[in-house]
């Protein structure tokens, strides 16, 4: 696993954790687009 892959994985994990912390249970289309563009 490269550092870039690891960075992306950490980014996805951070987004998921932040959403859980805020109690968000669904992803809006804009959220999916922002994650995909990250």
One Martini backbone bead per residue (centre of mass of N, CA, C, O) as a GRO file, in nm:
protein
   38
    1UNK     BB    1   0.095   0.037   0.024
    2UNK     BB    2   0.065   0.353  -0.031
    3UNK     BB    3   0.060   0.673   0.081
    4UNK     BB    4  -0.184   0.758  -0.085
    5UNK     BB    5  -0.375   0.533   0.002
    6UNK     BB    6  -0.355   0.594   0.303
    7UNK     BB    7  -0.463   0.883   0.286
    8UNK     BB    8  -0.741   0.810   0.175
    9UNK     BB    9  -0.829   0.624   0.403
   10UNK     BB   10  -0.809   0.839   0.624
   11UNK     BB   11  -1.014   1.030   0.497
   12UNK     BB   12  -1.259   0.843   0.500
   13UNK     BB   13  -1.254   0.787   0.804
   14UNK     BB   14  -1.289   1.080   0.898
   15UNK     BB   15  -1.564   1.124   0.766
   16UNK     BB   16  -1.717   0.894   0.905
   17UNK     BB   17  -1.665   0.984   1.197
   18UNK     BB   18  -1.785   1.270   1.178
   19UNK     BB   19  -2.070   1.171   1.105
   20UNK     BB   20  -2.122   1.000   1.356
   21UNK     BB   21  -2.081   1.230   1.563
   22UNK     BB   22  -2.334   1.393   1.423
   23UNK     BB   23  -2.562   1.172   1.340
   24UNK     BB   24  -2.526   1.074   1.049
   25UNK     BB   25  -2.711   0.828   0.835
   26UNK     BB   26  -2.671   0.992   0.561
   27UNK     BB   27  -2.597   1.052   0.217
   28UNK     BB   28  -2.550   1.297   0.025
   29UNK     BB   29  -2.468   1.379  -0.286
   30UNK     BB   30  -2.262   1.596  -0.203
   31UNK     BB   31  -2.096   1.410  -0.025
   32UNK     BB   32  -2.014   1.205  -0.240
   33UNK     BB   33  -1.873   1.412  -0.423
   34UNK     BB   34  -1.663   1.507  -0.216
   35UNK     BB   35  -1.531   1.233  -0.171
   36UNK     BB   36  -1.459   1.175  -0.472
   37UNK     BB   37  -1.279   1.450  -0.491
   38UNK     BB   38  -1.056   1.387  -0.261
   0.00000   0.00000   0.00000
